[in-house]
Amino acid sequence: MGVHIDIAGLRPERIAVVPSPLAELGMALHALSEPGHHPGLQGWVTGVSAGLDSHLADRMCEADFLWRTTFSDLFMPFAGVPGRSTLPGATLAEDLDLLDKLSDEQFVDAALEFTCALPYCSHGPDVLSDADVRRRALELAASRGPQQVRFSERLLDDPPQIRAWLRQFLEDCDEAFFAEAWSRLRHQLAADARHKTDLLRRKGPAEALASVSPAVRLDESAARVTIDKLGTGHSATEDGGLLLVPTSLGWPHLSVLHRYGWQPALHYPVGSPELADPPSVGQLALRMTALSHPVRMRICRHLARSAYTTSELAQVHGMTAPEISRHLSVLKKAGLVTTRRRGRYVLHQLDVTVVARLGSDFLEGILR
């Protein structure tokens, strides 16, 4: 599992750390649509929602598939500009101008990504010209309800009209609530970008990428960046660059733009309440599986209260020592049980700190 970015031949100066006001607006819209993903933003979400004009709130619902699931690549249009080297704009207006540079085909493909299952990591048929792909897109849109169908039909029939609609909507959001938020957030994002750029210059790509998130790892020998996520995907910088785009509103999401033909980009949270050394997706799955067995759950009940030897657990549970040892081995491999020696006895005990973190680890892992 995970997303891989091949960076063979990439020069360090082609790695850029730059905030994007449009990407941050996309994350703001996501937080407003899915506040449960962002418990730390509850106060901000409540305040903005209470002050929204009803007409703007209705328009926000009309195309929320662009940001509710996560947020569309349309909010990082700089990655899709030909040449694979364009940076985000310094202002929302500049980012929106970059959105205008995308072709109709790029715009529609990105807009239908979450609802119509178009190819992402590879080149596929053009939904604007292929009747079969268009029909399939509308069939999938129908499963999301009539509003999704109406919007998808308008998008496929008249992309320029929807592009104008979206730009006006985003400009209205800026006036209603985002400009004030961006005036506060941009300083933190700029400071983080300077810090990461300094790390990149002084200590190299591995150190800079590791500072983005514990889930990001650079294998220098293979010239490959791996982002530990439940999803899978692949991309390559080829003759372009790699973008690192910080977000103040994004935790727990670590988004990877790896769309075919676009410049790869990592959209990562800063100032987030991430736990120290969060487990990988594989470790998380191992822990959840280890606790799914009823016998191991009963063993954990005892080990949470006190330390036990294997023989004591065997006696309590009416099982043989080898049977208990096999269950303990699974729990230890998952990092849920610690052991210590007392004389000739080996005592096992549940690591209650790790177990207490499982809920947060699970949420962070599936939303990452």
Coordinates of C-alpha atoms in Angstrom, one line a residue:
M1 CA 0.0 0.0 0.0
G2 CA 1.0 3.6 -0.4
V3 CA 1.7 6.2 -3.1
H4 CA 5.1 6.2 -4.8
I5 CA 6.8 9.1 -6.7
D6 CA 9.8 8.3 -8.8
I7 CA 12.2 11.2 -8.6
A8 CA 15.1 9.8 -10.6
G9 CA 17.1 12.7 -12.0
L10 CA 15.3 15.3 -9.9
R11 CA 17.6 18.2 -8.8
P12 CA 17.1 19.5 -5.3
E13 CA 16.3 23.0 -6.6
R14 CA 13.3 21.5 -8.5
I15 CA 11.7 20.7 -5.2
A16 CA 9.6 23.7 -4.2
V17 CA 7.8 24.5 -0.9
V18 CA 5.1 27.0 -1.6
P19 CA 1.7 27.8 0.0
S20 CA -1.4 28.0 -2.2
P21 CA -4.4 30.2 -1.3
L22 CA -6.6 28.2 -3.6
A23 CA -5.5 24.9 -2.1
E24 CA -6.2 26.3 1.4
L25 CA -9.7 27.5 0.2
G26 CA -10.3 24.0 -1.0
M27 CA -9.5 22.6 2.4
A28 CA -11.7 25.3 4.0
L29 CA -14.6 24.1 1.9
H30 CA -13.9 20.5 2.9
A31 CA -13.8 21.3 6.6
L32 CA -17.1 23.2 6.3
S33 CA -18.7 20.1 4.5
E34 CA -17.1 17.5 6.7
P35 CA -16.5 19.1 10.1
G36 CA -16.2 15.7 11.7
H37 CA -12.9 15.2 10.0
H38 CA -11.5 18.3 11.7
P39 CA -12.4 18.4 15.4
G40 CA -9.9 21.2 16.0
L41 CA -11.8 23.5 13.6
Q42 CA -15.2 23.2 15.2
G43 CA -15.3 26.7 16.4
W44 CA -14.2 28.2 13.1
V45 CA -16.6 26.0 11.2
T46 CA -19.5 27.0 13.4
G47 CA -18.8 30.7 13.1
V48 CA -18.5 30.6 9.3
S49 CA -21.5 28.4 8.8
A50 CA -23.6 30.7 11.0
G51 CA -22.7 33.8 9.0
L52 CA -23.1 32.3 5.5
D53 CA -25.5 33.9 3.1
S54 CA -28.2 31.3 2.3
H55 CA -27.6 31.7 -1.4
L56 CA -23.9 31.0 -1.0
A57 CA -24.7 28.0 1.2
D58 CA -27.0 26.5 -1.4
R59 CA -24.3 27.0 -4.1
M60 CA -21.8 25.3 -1.7
C61 CA -24.0 22.2 -1.7
E62 CA -24.4 22.2 -5.4
A63 CA -20.9 21.1 -6.2
D64 CA -19.7 19.8 -2.8
F65 CA -18.5 16.6 -4.5
L66 CA -15.5 18.6 -5.5
W67 CA -14.4 19.0 -1.8
R68 CA -16.5 16.8 0.5
T69 CA -14.7 13.4 0.0
T70 CA -11.3 15.2 0.2
F71 CA -10.8 18.0 -2.3
S72 CA -10.4 18.0 -6.0
D73 CA -7.1 18.5 -7.9
L74 CA -8.8 21.6 -9.4
F75 CA -7.7 23.3 -6.2
M76 CA -4.0 22.8 -7.2
P77 CA -4.2 23.8 -10.9
F78 CA -0.6 24.9 -11.0
A79 CA 0.3 21.2 -11.0
G80 CA -1.6 20.7 -14.3
V81 CA -0.1 23.6 -16.3
P82 CA 2.1 22.3 -19.2
G83 CA 5.8 22.2 -18.4
R84 CA 5.3 20.6 -14.9
S85 CA 7.2 23.4 -13.2
T86 CA 4.5 26.1 -12.4
L87 CA 4.3 27.3 -8.8
P88 CA 1.2 28.3 -6.9
G89 CA 0.1 31.9 -7.1
A90 CA 0.8 34.4 -4.3
T91 CA -2.8 35.4 -4.3
L92 CA -6.1 33.7 -4.8
A93 CA -6.6 35.7 -8.0
E94 CA -3.3 34.4 -9.4
D95 CA -4.2 30.8 -8.5
L96 CA -7.6 31.2 -10.2
D97 CA -5.8 32.5 -13.3
L98 CA -3.8 29.3 -13.3
L99 CA -7.1 27.3 -13.1
D100 CA -8.1 29.1 -16.3
K101 CA -5.0 27.7 -18.0
L102 CA -6.2 24.1 -17.7
S103 CA -7.7 22.7 -20.8
D104 CA -11.4 21.7 -20.8
E105 CA -10.4 18.1 -20.8
Q106 CA -8.2 18.5 -17.7
F107 CA -10.9 20.5 -15.9
V108 CA -13.6 18.0 -16.5
D109 CA -11.4 14.9 -15.7
A110 CA -10.4 16.5 -12.4
A111 CA -14.0 17.6 -11.6
L112 CA -15.4 14.1 -12.1
E113 CA -12.5 12.3 -10.3
F114 CA -14.4 11.3 -7.1
T115 CA -17.8 10.5 -8.6
C116 CA -17.1 9.0 -12.0
A117 CA -14.1 6.7 -11.6
L118 CA -12.1 8.2 -14.4
P119 CA -8.5 6.9 -14.8
Y120 CA -6.1 8.8 -12.5
C121 CA -2.6 7.4 -12.7
S122 CA -2.7 6.6 -16.4
H123 CA -4.0 8.1 -19.6
G124 CA -7.6 7.2 -20.4
P125 CA -10.2 8.0 -23.0
D126 CA -11.5 11.6 -23.1
V127 CA -14.9 11.9 -21.3
L128 CA -15.8 14.9 -23.5
S129 CA -15.4 13.0 -26.8
D130 CA -16.0 9.3 -25.9
A131 CA -19.7 8.5 -25.7
D132 CA -19.2 5.3 -23.7
V133 CA -17.1 7.0 -21.0
R134 CA -19.6 9.9 -20.9
R135 CA -22.5 7.4 -20.4
R136 CA -20.6 5.6 -17.7
A137 CA -19.8 8.9 -16.0
L138 CA -23.5 9.9 -15.9
E139 CA -24.5 6.4 -14.6
L140 CA -22.1 6.8 -11.7
A141 CA -23.3 10.3 -11.1
A142 CA -26.8 9.0 -10.8
S143 CA -25.8 7.0 -7.7
R144 CA -25.0 10.3 -6.0
G145 CA -28.5 11.7 -6.6
P146 CA -30.2 14.0 -9.1
Q147 CA -28.2 17.1 -8.1
Q148 CA -25.0 15.3 -9.0
V149 CA -26.5 14.2 -12.4
R150 CA -27.6 17.8 -13.2
F151 CA -24.2 19.2 -12.4
S152 CA -22.4 16.5 -14.3
E153 CA -24.6 17.0 -17.4
R154 CA -24.0 20.8 -17.3
L155 CA -20.2 20.1 -16.9
L156 CA -20.1 17.7 -19.9
D157 CA -22.3 19.8 -22.1
D158 CA -20.7 23.2 -21.4
P159 CA -17.4 23.2 -19.5
P160 CA -16.8 26.9 -20.0
Q161 CA -20.1 27.8 -18.3
I162 CA -19.2 25.6 -15.3
R163 CA -15.7 27.0 -15.2
A164 CA -17.1 30.5 -14.9
W165 CA -19.6 29.4 -12.3
L166 CA -16.8 27.8 -10.2
R167 CA -14.6 30.9 -10.4
Q168 CA -17.4 33.2 -9.4
F169 CA -18.3 30.9 -6.5
L170 CA -14.7 30.8 -5.2
E171 CA -14.4 34.5 -5.4
D172 CA -17.7 34.9 -3.5
C173 CA -16.3 32.5 -0.8
D174 CA -13.2 34.6 -0.6
E175 CA -15.3 37.7 0.1
A176 CA -17.6 36.0 2.5
F177 CA -15.1 34.2 4.8
F178 CA -11.8 33.1 3.2
A179 CA -10.0 36.4 2.8
E180 CA -10.1 37.0 6.6
A181 CA -9.0 33.4 7.3
W182 CA -6.1 33.6 4.7
S183 CA -4.8 36.8 6.3
R184 CA -4.2 34.9 9.5
L185 CA -3.1 31.6 8.0
R186 CA -0.7 32.7 5.3
H187 CA 2.0 33.8 7.8
Q188 CA 2.2 30.4 9.5
L189 CA 2.3 28.7 6.0
A190 CA 5.0 31.1 4.8
A191 CA 7.1 30.4 7.9
D192 CA 6.8 26.6 7.4
A193 CA 7.7 27.0 3.7
R194 CA 10.9 28.9 4.7
H195 CA 11.8 26.3 7.3
K196 CA 11.4 23.4 4.8
T197 CA 13.3 25.2 2.1
D198 CA 16.1 25.9 4.5
L199 CA 16.2 22.2 5.5
L200 CA 16.2 21.2 1.8
R201 CA 19.2 23.6 1.2
R202 CA 21.2 22.6 4.3
K203 CA 20.4 18.9 4.8
G204 CA 19.0 17.7 1.5
P205 CA 15.7 16.2 0.3
A206 CA 15.6 13.2 2.7
E207 CA 15.6 15.5 5.8
A208 CA 13.1 18.0 4.2
L209 CA 10.7 15.3 3.2
A210 CA 10.9 13.6 6.6
S211 CA 9.9 16.9 8.2
V212 CA 6.7 17.0 6.1
S213 CA 5.2 14.0 7.8
P214 CA 6.4 10.7 9.5
A215 CA 4.4 9.0 6.7
V216 CA 6.7 10.4 4.0
R217 CA 10.0 8.5 3.3
L218 CA 12.7 9.0 0.7
D219 CA 14.6 5.9 -0.5
E220 CA 17.7 7.7 -2.0
S221 CA 19.1 4.5 -3.5
A222 CA 15.9 3.9 -5.4
A223 CA 15.2 7.6 -6.1
R224 CA 11.7 7.1 -4.9
V225 CA 9.4 8.9 -2.4
T226 CA 6.9 6.7 -0.6
I227 CA 3.9 8.1 1.2
D228 CA 2.3 5.6 3.6
K229 CA -1.4 5.7 2.8
L230 CA -4.3 3.1 2.6
G231 CA -4.7 4.0 -1.1
T232 CA -2.2 3.1 -3.8
G233 CA -0.8 5.1 -6.7
H234 CA 2.3 6.1 -8.6
S235 CA 3.8 9.1 -10.3
A236 CA 7.1 10.4 -11.5
T237 CA 8.7 13.9 -11.6
E238 CA 10.3 13.1 -15.0
D239 CA 11.4 16.4 -16.5
G240 CA 9.3 18.5 -14.0
G241 CA 9.5 19.2 -10.3
L242 CA 8.0 18.2 -7.0
L243 CA 5.8 20.5 -5.1
L244 CA 5.3 20.6 -1.3
V245 CA 2.2 22.6 -0.4
P246 CA 1.6 23.3 3.3
T247 CA -2.0 23.7 4.8
S248 CA -3.1 25.0 8.2
L249 CA -6.6 23.6 7.9
G250 CA -5.7 20.1 6.6
W251 CA -4.9 17.8 9.5
P252 CA -5.4 14.8 9.4
H253 CA -5.3 14.7 5.6
L254 CA -1.9 14.2 3.8
S255 CA -2.9 14.5 0.2
V256 CA -0.8 13.3 -2.7
L257 CA -1.5 14.7 -6.2
H258 CA -0.2 12.0 -8.6
R259 CA -2.5 12.5 -11.5
Y260 CA -1.2 11.3 -14.9
G261 CA 0.7 14.1 -16.7
W262 CA 0.6 16.5 -13.8
Q263 CA 3.4 17.7 -11.6
P264 CA 3.4 15.6 -8.4
A265 CA 2.5 17.5 -5.2
L266 CA 2.2 16.8 -1.5
H267 CA -0.4 18.8 0.4
Y268 CA 0.6 18.4 4.0
P269 CA -0.7 19.8 7.4
V270 CA 1.4 22.1 9.5
G271 CA 0.9 22.9 13.2
S272 CA -1.1 19.6 13.5
P273 CA -1.8 17.6 16.6
E274 CA 0.0 14.6 15.2
L275 CA 1.0 11.9 17.7
A276 CA 4.7 11.2 18.1
D277 CA 5.8 8.3 15.9
P278 CA 2.4 7.4 14.5
P279 CA 2.2 3.8 13.2
S280 CA 2.3 3.0 9.6
V281 CA -0.8 1.8 7.8
G282 CA 0.6 -1.8 8.0
Q283 CA 1.3 -1.6 11.7
L284 CA -2.2 -0.2 12.3
A285 CA -3.7 -3.1 10.4
L286 CA -1.6 -5.6 12.4
R287 CA -2.8 -4.1 15.7
M288 CA -6.5 -4.1 14.7
T289 CA -6.2 -7.7 13.5
A290 CA -4.4 -8.8 16.7
L291 CA -7.2 -7.4 18.8
S292 CA -9.9 -9.0 16.7
H293 CA -9.5 -12.4 18.2
P294 CA -11.7 -13.1 21.3
V295 CA -9.0 -15.0 23.2
R296 CA -6.5 -12.2 22.7
M297 CA -9.1 -9.7 23.9
R298 CA -9.5 -11.7 27.1
I299 CA -5.7 -11.9 27.5
C300 CA -5.5 -8.2 27.1
R301 CA -8.1 -7.7 29.8
H302 CA -5.8 -9.4 32.3
L303 CA -2.6 -7.8 31.0
A304 CA -4.1 -4.4 31.3
R305 CA -4.5 -4.9 35.1
S306 CA -1.2 -6.5 35.9
A307 CA 1.8 -8.4 34.5
Y308 CA 1.4 -12.2 34.1
T309 CA 3.7 -15.0 33.1
T310 CA 2.7 -17.4 30.3
S311 CA 1.9 -20.1 32.8
E312 CA -0.3 -17.9 34.9
L313 CA -2.3 -16.9 31.8
A314 CA -2.6 -20.5 30.7
Q315 CA -4.1 -21.4 34.1
V316 CA -6.5 -18.5 34.1
H317 CA -7.8 -19.2 30.6
G318 CA -7.7 -23.0 30.8
M319 CA -5.3 -23.3 27.9
T320 CA -1.9 -24.8 27.3
A321 CA 1.2 -22.7 27.6
P322 CA 2.1 -23.1 23.9
E323 CA -1.4 -21.9 23.0
I324 CA -1.0 -18.8 25.1
S325 CA 2.5 -18.2 23.8
R326 CA 1.2 -18.1 20.2
H327 CA -1.4 -15.5 21.1
L328 CA 1.2 -13.4 23.0
S329 CA 3.5 -13.6 20.0
V330 CA 0.8 -12.0 17.9
L331 CA 0.2 -9.2 20.4
K332 CA 4.0 -8.6 20.8
K333 CA 4.5 -8.5 17.0
A334 CA 1.8 -5.8 16.9
G335 CA 3.5 -3.8 19.6
L336 CA 0.7 -4.1 22.0
V337 CA 2.5 -6.1 24.8
T338 CA 5.7 -5.5 26.6
T339 CA 7.8 -8.1 28.4
R340 CA 10.3 -7.9 31.3
R341 CA 12.2 -10.5 33.2
R342 CA 11.9 -11.0 37.0
G343 CA 14.4 -13.7 38.1
R344 CA 13.6 -16.8 36.0
Y345 CA 10.2 -15.5 35.1
V346 CA 9.2 -13.5 32.0
L347 CA 6.3 -11.1 32.7
H348 CA 4.0 -9.8 30.0
Q349 CA 1.9 -6.6 30.3
L350 CA -0.3 -4.6 27.9
D351 CA 1.1 -1.3 26.7
V352 CA -2.0 0.7 27.6
T353 CA -0.5 3.9 26.1
V354 CA -0.4 2.2 22.6
V355 CA -3.9 0.8 23.0
A356 CA -5.3 4.1 24.2
R357 CA -4.0 5.7 21.0
L358 CA -5.6 3.2 18.7
G359 CA -8.7 5.3 18.0
S360 CA -6.7 8.3 17.1
D361 CA -4.2 6.2 15.1
F362 CA -7.1 4.6 13.2
L363 CA -8.8 7.9 12.4
E364 CA -5.5 9.5 11.3
G365 CA -4.6 6.4 9.2
I366 CA -7.9 6.2 7.3
L367 CA -8.1 9.9 6.7
R368 CA -4.5 10.5 5.8

